[in-house]
Coordinates of C-alpha atoms in Angstrom, one line a residue:
X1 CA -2.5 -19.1 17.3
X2 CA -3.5 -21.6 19.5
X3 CA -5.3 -23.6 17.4
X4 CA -3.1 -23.4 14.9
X5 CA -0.7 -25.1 17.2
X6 CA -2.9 -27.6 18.2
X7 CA -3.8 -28.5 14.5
X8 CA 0.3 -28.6 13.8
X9 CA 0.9 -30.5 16.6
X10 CA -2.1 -32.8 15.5
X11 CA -0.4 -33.4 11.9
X12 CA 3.1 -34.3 14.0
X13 CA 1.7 -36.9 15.5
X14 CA 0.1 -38.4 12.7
X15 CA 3.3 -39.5 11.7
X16 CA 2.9 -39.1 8.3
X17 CA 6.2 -36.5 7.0
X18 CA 4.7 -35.7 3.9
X19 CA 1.7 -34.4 5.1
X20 CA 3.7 -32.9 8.1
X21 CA 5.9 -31.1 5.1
X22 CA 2.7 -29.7 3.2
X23 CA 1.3 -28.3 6.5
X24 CA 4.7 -26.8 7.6
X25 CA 5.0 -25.5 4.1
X26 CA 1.7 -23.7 4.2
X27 CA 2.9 -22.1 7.6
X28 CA 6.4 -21.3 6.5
X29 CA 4.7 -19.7 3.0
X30 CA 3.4 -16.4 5.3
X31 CA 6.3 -14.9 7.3
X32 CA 4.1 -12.8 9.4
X33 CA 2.7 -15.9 10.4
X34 CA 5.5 -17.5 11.5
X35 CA 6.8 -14.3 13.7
X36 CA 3.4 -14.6 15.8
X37 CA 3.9 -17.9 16.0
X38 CA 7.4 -17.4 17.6
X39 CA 6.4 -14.8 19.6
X40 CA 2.9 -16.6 21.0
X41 CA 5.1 -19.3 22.0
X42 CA 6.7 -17.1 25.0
X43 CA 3.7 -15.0 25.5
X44 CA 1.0 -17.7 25.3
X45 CA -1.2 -17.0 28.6
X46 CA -1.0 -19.6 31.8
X47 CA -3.0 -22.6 31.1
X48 CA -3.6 -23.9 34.4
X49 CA -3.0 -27.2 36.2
X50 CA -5.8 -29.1 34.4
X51 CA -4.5 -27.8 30.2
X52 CA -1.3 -28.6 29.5
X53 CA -0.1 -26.0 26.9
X54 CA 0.6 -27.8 23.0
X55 CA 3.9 -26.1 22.6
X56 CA 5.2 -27.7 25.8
X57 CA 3.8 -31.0 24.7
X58 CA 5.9 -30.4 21.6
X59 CA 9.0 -29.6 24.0
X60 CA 8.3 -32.9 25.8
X61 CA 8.5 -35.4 23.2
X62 CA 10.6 -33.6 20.4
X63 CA 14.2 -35.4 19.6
X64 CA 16.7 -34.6 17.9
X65 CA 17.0 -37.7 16.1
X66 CA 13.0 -39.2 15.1
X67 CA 11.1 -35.9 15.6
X68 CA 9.5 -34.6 12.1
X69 CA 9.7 -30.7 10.7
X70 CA 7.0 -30.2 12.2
X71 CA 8.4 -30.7 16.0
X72 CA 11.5 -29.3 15.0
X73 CA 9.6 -26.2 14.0
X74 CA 7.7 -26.0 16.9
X75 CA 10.3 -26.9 19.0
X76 CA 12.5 -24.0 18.0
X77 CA 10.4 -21.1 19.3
X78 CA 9.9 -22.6 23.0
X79 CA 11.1 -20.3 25.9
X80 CA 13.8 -23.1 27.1
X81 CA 17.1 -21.8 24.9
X82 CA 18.5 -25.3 24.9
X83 CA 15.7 -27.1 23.8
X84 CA 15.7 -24.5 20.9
X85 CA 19.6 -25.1 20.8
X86 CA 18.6 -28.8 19.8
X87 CA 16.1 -28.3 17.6
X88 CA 18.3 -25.7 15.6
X89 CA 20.9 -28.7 15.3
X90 CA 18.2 -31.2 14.4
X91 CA 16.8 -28.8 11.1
X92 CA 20.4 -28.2 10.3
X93 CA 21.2 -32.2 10.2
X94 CA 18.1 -32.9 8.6
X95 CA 17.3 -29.7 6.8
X96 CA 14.0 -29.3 4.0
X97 CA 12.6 -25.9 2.5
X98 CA 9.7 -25.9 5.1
X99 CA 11.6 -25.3 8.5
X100 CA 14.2 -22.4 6.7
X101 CA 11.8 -19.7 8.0
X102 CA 12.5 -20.9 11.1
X103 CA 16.0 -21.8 11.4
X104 CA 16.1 -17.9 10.1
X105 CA 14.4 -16.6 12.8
X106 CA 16.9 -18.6 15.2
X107 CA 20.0 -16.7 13.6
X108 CA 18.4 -13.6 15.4
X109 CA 18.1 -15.2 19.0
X110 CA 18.8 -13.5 21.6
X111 CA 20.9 -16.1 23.2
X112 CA 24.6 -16.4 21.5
X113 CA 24.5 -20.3 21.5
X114 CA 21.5 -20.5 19.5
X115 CA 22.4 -17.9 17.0
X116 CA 25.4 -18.6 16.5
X117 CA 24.9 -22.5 15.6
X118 CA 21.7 -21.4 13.4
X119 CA 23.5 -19.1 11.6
X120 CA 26.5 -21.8 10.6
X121 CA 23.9 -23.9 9.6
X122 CA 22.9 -21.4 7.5
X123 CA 25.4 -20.0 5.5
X124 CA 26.4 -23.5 4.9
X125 CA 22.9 -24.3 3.4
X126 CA 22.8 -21.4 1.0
X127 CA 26.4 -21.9 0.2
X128 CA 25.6 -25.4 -0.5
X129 CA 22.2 -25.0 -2.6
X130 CA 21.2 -21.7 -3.3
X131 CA 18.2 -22.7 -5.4
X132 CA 16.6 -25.2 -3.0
X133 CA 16.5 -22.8 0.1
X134 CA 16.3 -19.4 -1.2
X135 CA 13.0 -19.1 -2.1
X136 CA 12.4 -20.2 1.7
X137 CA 14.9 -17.9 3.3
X138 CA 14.3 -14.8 1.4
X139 CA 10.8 -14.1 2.8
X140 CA 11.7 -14.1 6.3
X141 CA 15.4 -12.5 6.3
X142 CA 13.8 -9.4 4.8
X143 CA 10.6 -9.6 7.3
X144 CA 13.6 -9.6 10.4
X145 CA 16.2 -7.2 8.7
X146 CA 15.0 -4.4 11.0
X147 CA 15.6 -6.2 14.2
X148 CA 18.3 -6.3 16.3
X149 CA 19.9 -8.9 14.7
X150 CA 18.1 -9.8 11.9
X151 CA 21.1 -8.1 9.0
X152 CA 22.7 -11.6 9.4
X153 CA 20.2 -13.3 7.0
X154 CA 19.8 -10.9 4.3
X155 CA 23.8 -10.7 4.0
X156 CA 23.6 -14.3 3.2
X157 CA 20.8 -13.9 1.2
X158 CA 23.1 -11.6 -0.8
X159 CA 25.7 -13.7 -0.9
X160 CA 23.6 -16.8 -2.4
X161 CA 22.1 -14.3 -4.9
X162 CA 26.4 -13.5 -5.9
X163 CA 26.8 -17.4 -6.2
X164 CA 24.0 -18.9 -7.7
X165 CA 23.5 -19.8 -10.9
X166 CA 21.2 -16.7 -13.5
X167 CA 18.0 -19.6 -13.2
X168 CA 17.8 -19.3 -9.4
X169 CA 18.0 -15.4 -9.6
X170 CA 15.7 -15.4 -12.6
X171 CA 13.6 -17.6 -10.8
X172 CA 13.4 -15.5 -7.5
X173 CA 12.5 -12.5 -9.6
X174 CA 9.5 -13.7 -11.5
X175 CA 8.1 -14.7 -8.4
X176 CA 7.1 -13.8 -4.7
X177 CA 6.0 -10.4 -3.3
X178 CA 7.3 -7.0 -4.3
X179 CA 9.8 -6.3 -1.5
X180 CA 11.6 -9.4 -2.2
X181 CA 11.4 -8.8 -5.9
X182 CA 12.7 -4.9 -5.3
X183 CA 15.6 -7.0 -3.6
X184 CA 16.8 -9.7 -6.1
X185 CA 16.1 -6.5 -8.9
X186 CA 18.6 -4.2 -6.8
X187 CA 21.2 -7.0 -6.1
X188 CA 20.8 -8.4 -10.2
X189 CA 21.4 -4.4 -11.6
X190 CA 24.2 -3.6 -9.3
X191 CA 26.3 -6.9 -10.9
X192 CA 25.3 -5.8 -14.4
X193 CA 23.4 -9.6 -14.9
X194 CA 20.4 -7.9 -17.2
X195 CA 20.9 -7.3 -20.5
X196 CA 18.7 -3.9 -22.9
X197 CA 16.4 -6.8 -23.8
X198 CA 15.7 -7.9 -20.1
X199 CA 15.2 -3.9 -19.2
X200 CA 12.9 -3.6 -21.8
X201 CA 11.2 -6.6 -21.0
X202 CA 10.4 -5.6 -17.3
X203 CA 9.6 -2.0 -18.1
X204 CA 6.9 -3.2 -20.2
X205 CA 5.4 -6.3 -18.5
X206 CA 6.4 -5.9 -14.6
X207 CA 3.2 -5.9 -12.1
X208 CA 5.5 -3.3 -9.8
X209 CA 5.5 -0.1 -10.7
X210 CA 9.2 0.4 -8.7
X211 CA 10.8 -2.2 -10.6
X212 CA 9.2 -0.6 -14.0
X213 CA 10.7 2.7 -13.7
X214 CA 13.7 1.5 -12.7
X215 CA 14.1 -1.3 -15.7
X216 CA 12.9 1.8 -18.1
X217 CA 15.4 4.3 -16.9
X218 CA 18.7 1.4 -17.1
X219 CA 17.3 0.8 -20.7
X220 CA 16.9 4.2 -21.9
X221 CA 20.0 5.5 -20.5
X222 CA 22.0 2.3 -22.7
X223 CA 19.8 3.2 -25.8
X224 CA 20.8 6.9 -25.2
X225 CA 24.7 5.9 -24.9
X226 CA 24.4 3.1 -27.8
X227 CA 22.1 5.2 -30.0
X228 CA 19.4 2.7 -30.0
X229 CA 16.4 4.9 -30.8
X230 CA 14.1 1.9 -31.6
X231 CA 14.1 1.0 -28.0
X232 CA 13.4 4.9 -26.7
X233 CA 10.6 4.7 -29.5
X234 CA 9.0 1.5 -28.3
X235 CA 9.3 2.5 -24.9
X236 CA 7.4 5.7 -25.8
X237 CA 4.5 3.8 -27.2
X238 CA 3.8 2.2 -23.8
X239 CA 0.7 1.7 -21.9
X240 CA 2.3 2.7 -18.6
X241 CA 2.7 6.5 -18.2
X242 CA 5.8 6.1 -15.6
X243 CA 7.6 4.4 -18.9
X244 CA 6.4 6.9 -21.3
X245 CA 8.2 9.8 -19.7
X246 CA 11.4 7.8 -18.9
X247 CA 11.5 7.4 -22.6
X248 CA 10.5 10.8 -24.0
X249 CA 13.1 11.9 -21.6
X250 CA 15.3 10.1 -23.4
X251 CA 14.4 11.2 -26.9
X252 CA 15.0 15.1 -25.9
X253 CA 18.9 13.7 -24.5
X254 CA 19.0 12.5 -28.2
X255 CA 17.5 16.1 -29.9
X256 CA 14.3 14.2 -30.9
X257 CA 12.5 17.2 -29.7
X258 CA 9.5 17.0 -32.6
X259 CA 8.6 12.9 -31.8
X260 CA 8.2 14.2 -28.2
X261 CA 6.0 17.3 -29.3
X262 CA 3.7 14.5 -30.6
X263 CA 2.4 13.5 -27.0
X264 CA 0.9 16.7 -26.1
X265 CA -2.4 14.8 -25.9
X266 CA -1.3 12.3 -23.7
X267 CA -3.8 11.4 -21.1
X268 CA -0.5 11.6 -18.4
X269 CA 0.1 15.1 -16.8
X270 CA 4.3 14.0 -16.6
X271 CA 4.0 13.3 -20.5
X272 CA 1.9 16.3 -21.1
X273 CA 4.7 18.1 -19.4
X274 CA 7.7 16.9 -21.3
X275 CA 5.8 17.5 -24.4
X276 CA 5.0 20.9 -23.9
X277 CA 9.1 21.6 -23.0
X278 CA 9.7 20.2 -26.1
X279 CA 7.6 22.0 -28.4
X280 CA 8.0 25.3 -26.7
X281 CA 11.8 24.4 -27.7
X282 CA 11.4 23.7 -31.3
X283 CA 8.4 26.8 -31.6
X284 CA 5.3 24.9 -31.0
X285 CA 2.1 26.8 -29.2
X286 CA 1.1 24.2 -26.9
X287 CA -1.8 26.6 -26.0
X288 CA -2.7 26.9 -29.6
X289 CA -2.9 23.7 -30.1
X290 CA -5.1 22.8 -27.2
X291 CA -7.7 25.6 -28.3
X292 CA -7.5 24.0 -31.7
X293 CA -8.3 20.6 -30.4
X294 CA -10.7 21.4 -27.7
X295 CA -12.5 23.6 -30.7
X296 CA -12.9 20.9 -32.8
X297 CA -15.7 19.2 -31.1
X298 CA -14.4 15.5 -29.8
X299 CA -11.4 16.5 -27.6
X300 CA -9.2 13.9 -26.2
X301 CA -9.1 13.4 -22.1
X302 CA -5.3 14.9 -22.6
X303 CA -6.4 18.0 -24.4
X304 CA -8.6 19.1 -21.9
X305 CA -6.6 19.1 -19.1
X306 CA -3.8 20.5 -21.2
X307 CA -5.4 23.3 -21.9
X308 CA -6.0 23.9 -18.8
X309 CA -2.7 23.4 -17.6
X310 CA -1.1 25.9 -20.7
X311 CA -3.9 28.0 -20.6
X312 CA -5.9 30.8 -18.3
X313 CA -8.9 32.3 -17.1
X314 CA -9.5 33.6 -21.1
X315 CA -9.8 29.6 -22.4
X316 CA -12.8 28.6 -19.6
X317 CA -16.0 29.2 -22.4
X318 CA -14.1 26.5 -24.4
X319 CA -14.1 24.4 -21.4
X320 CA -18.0 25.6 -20.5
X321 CA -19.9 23.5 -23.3
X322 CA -17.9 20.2 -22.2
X323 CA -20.4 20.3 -19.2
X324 CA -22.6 18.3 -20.8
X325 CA -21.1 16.5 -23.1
X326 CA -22.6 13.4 -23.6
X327 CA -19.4 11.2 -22.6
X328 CA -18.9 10.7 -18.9
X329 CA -15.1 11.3 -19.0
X330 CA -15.3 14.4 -21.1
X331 CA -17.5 16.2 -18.4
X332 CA -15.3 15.4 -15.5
X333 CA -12.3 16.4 -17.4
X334 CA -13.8 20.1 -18.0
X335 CA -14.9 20.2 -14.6
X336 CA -11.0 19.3 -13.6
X337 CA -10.3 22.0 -16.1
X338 CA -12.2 24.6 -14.9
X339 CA -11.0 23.7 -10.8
X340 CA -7.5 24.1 -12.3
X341 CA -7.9 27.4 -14.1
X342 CA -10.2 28.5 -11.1
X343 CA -13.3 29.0 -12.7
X344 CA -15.8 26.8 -11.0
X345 CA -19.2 28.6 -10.8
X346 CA -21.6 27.4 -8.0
X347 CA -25.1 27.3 -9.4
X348 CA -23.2 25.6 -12.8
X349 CA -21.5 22.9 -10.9
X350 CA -24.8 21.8 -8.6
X351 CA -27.0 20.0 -11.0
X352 CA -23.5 18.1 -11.5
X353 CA -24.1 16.5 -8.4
X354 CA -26.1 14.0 -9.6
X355 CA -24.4 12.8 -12.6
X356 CA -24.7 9.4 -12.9
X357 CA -20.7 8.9 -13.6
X358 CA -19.0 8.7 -9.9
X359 CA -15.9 10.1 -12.0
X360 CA -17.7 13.1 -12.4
X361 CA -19.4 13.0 -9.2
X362 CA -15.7 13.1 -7.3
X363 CA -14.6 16.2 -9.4
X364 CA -17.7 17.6 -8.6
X365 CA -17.0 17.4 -5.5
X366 CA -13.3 18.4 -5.7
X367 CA -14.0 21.8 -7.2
X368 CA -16.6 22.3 -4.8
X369 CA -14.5 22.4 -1.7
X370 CA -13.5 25.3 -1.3
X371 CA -16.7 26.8 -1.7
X372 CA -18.6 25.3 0.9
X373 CA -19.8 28.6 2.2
X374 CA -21.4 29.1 -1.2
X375 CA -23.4 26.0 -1.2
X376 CA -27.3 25.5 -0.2
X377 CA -27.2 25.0 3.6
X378 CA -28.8 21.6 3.8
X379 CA -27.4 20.1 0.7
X380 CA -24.2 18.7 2.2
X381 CA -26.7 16.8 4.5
X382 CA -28.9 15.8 1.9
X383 CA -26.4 13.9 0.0
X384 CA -24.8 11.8 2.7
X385 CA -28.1 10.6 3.6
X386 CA -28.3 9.2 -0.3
X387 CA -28.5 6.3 -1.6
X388 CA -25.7 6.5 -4.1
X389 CA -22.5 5.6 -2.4
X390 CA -20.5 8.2 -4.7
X391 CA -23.2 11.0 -3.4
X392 CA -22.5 9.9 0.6
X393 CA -18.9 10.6 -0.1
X394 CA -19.4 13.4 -1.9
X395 CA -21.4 15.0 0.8
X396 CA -19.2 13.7 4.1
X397 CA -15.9 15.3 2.1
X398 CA -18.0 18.9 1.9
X399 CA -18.8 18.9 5.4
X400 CA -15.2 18.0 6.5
X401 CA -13.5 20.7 7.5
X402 CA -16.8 23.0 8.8
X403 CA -16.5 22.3 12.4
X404 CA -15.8 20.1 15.4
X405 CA -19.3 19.7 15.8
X406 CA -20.4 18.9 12.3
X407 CA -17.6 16.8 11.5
X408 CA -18.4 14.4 14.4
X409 CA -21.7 14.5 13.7
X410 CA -21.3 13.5 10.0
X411 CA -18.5 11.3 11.0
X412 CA -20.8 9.5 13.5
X413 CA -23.8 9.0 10.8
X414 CA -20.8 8.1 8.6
X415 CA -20.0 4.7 10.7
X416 CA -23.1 3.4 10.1
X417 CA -23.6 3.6 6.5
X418 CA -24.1 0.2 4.9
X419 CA -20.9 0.3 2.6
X420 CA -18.0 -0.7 4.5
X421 CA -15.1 1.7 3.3
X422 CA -17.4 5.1 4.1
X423 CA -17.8 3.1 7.7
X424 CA -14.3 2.6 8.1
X425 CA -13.5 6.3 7.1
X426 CA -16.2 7.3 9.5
X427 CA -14.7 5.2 12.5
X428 CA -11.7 6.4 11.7
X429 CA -12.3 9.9 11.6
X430 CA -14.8 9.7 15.2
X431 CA -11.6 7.7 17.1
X432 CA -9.2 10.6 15.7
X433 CA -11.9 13.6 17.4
X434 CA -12.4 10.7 20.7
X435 CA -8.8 10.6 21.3
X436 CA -7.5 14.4 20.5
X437 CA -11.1 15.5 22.6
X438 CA -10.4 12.8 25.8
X439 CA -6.1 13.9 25.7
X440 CA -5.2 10.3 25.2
X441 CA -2.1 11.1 22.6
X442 CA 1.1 11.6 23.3
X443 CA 0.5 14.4 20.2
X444 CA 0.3 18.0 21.7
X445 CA -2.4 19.7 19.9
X446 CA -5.2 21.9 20.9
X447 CA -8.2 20.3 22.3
X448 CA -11.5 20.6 19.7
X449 CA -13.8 22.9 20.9
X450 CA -16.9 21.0 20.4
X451 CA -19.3 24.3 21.1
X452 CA -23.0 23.1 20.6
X453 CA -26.2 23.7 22.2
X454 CA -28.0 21.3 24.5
X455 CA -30.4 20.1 21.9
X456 CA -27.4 18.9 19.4
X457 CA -25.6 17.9 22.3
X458 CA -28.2 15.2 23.2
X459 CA -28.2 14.4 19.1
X460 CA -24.6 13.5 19.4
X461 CA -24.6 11.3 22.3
X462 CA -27.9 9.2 20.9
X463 CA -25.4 9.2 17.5
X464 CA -22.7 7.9 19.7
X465 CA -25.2 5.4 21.1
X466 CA -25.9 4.2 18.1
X467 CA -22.5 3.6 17.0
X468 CA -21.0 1.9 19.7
X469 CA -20.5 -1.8 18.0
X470 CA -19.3 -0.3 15.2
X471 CA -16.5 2.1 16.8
X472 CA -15.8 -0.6 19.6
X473 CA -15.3 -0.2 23.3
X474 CA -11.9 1.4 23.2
X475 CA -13.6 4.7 21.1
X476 CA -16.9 4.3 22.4
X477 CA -15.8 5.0 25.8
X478 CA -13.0 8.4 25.3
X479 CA -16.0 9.7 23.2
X480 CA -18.9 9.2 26.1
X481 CA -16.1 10.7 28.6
X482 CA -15.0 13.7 25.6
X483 CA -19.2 14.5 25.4
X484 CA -19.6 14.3 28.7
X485 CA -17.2 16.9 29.7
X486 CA -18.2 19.4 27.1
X487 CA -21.8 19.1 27.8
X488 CA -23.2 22.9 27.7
X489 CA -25.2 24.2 30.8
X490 CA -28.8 24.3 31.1

């Protein structure tokens, strides 16, 4: 933070307000930015006689009058309210994109002066030209609409969204992150602004999966009431599953039981579901059919599970031979088969192991569980010292759960593996044990009994040794204080 004041405070003085704009502008783009910003400006540290602070450099020579967005920015988050009091009044006479973040976070001051003059300034900005400054306003009001006083903005951002014109609301939902798409999509449906063809449209080609379900549920329920059955068809031919079952639920509202039947296969277990309601209503054997399928030698990924989800113990030797099918997806499909119809045999699952799909690999390991106490003593340890990443994972998720002790042991060997998400897991996992074994949470659960004997004792603390850049000081330390107080007697 501070040298991204001095660097904006660098630009300002340049001189030059385009390139003053384009810096503020990349500033004002990330709101999360911009609330550190604010808040660094009151907590910055002291300085000292001989460094003057940037920010109060800023305060010095800012005016309401000459002074660029980017002292007007800056000049808005100092600790002195009437300096910020002046600066609000300087972005409101002179007002661009770039400094709305700011003049937002201002209608949420804490002193009534400031707030109340930002928050004129602007209401009367959005009134005034909702498609210039909404883009800029609409990141920020929903970042502070928890605060204290942060409902302000997003109730003007409403009312801009009422008044504007369908490009600027079109605009703003095409573009930016998902919250403040959810937002404009919540404010445009409550008027009634979208049309069957816009809900079709954004139930097949929208990046958020929210937004999706609801544009497929508003057009189905109008193609229900208007009878448009080409739209629930379309709908039911698409790509995402969340929009397949919106529509199939609509074709059952409209007694299309037999088109829904079709999707028995479907590679969704919602789908599978709805189908399987459906033909049971119009005398379909769902399990007949998945016997059928699975029996007639290249099954789909949807029959497989199918028949495991309509079928029992009695359908697992149709399941058996898909073990080694030569198809990667097909084997981990029977082995989520058999886990579901809870069939899983030991010495049948081990050489699975070592499949060279990590799809398989992680069923594997899922069915595999719960019968730890079943498994070759040594083997958990033998895969997590691997060189597959799939097999390290597979062999840190079977020894979770068998102990304090061997949980922070693999945990700790865990942290230093070479692949950075099975090191983050493994930090994680060591802090959790460091803070519930040293009492540092508020949380009131049991202490872990860490009961080993001196000989893995010493094993953990060199472990712990080892580890100490990569859990930090914070975990390093409650872990040496947890060991040392459960250190057994010699």
């Amino acid at each position: 933070m501070d040298h991204l004041v001095e660097v904006l405070f660098e630009v300002d003085a340049a001189g030059d307000e385009v390139v003053a704009g384009s810096a503020l502008m990349l500033v004002a783009g990330a709101a999360g930015v911009v609330v550190r910003l604010d808040r660094h400006a009151r907590r910055a540290p002291w300085c000292g006689p001989y460094q003057e602070s940037a920010l109060w450099r800023v305060g010095a020579r800012f005016s309401v009058a000459s002074s660029g967005p980017v002292a007007m920015a800056l000049a808005s988050m100092l600790g002195d309210g009437r300096i910020r009091e002046r600066a609000v009044a300087a972005m409101v006479g002179r007002p661009c994109p770039e400094v709305m973040p700011f003049l937002v976070l201002r209608a949420g001051d804490w002193v009534k002066p400031v707030r109340d003059r930002a928050r004129a300034g602007l209401a009367l900005l959005l009134a005034d030209d909702p498609g210039r400054y909404l883009p800029a306003v609409l990141p920020m009001a929903l970042r502070l609409d928890a605060r204290l006083r942060g409902g302000f903005a997003v109730i003007q951002v409403q009312a801009a969204l009422l008044s504007s014109p369908a490009e600027v609301w079109r605009g703003l939902l095409g573009s930016g992150c998902r919250r403040q798409r959810r937002f404009v999509f919540d404010v445009v449906v409550a008027q009634g602004w979208l049309r069957l063809p816009d809900y079709v449209a954004c139930a097949e080609t929208d990046a958020d999966v929210g937004i999706r379900v609801r544009a497929a549920e508003a057009a189905c329920r109008e193609a229900v009431w208007t009878r448009r059955h080409d739209v629930l068809h379309r709908l039911a031919r698409s790509v995402r599953a969340e929009v397949r079952v919106v529509a199939l639920t609509g074709l059952v509202r409209v007694g299309q039981d037999s088109q829904v039947a079709a999707y028995l296969d479907d590679d969704a277990p919602l789908v599978r579901a709805v189908a399987r309601d459906a033909a049971r209503r119009i005398g379909i054997d769902a399990r007949a059919h998945y016997r059928t399928a699975v029996s007639a030698g290249e099954p789909a990924l949807g029959v497989i599970v199918g028949l495991a989800e309509a079928g029992s113990a009695a359908d697992t030797p149709l399941l058996r031979p898909l073990l080694s099918y030569p198809q990667a997806k097909v084997r981990a499909q029977a082995v989520r088969g058999l886990r579901l119809l809870d069939a899983v045999v030991v010495q049948e699952m081990l050489p699975l192991l070592w499949d060279p799909s990590p799809a398989v690999v992680r069923e594997v390991t899922a069915a595999l569980r719960p019968l730890t106490g079943a498994l070759p003593r040594g083997l958990p340890w033998e895969l997590l010292a691997d060189g597959r990443v799939e097999l390290r994972r597979a062999g840190y998720r079977l020894l979770c759960g068998q102990g304090v002790d061997v949980q922070l042991r693999a945990a700790l060997m865990l942290t230093l593996d070479p692949d950075p998400r099975l090191a983050e897991r493994g930090k994680a996992d060591v802090t959790c044990l460091a803070r519930d074994g040293a009492r540092t949470t508020w949380r009131r659960t049991p202490r872990p009994q860490l009961s080993v004997t001196a000989a893995q004792h010493d094993e953990l603390a060199v472990l712990a040794a080892q580890a100490v850049l990569a859990l930090g000081e914070d975990t390093s330390r409650m872990l040496t204080t947890w060991l040392a107080d459960t250190r057994p007697d010699t």
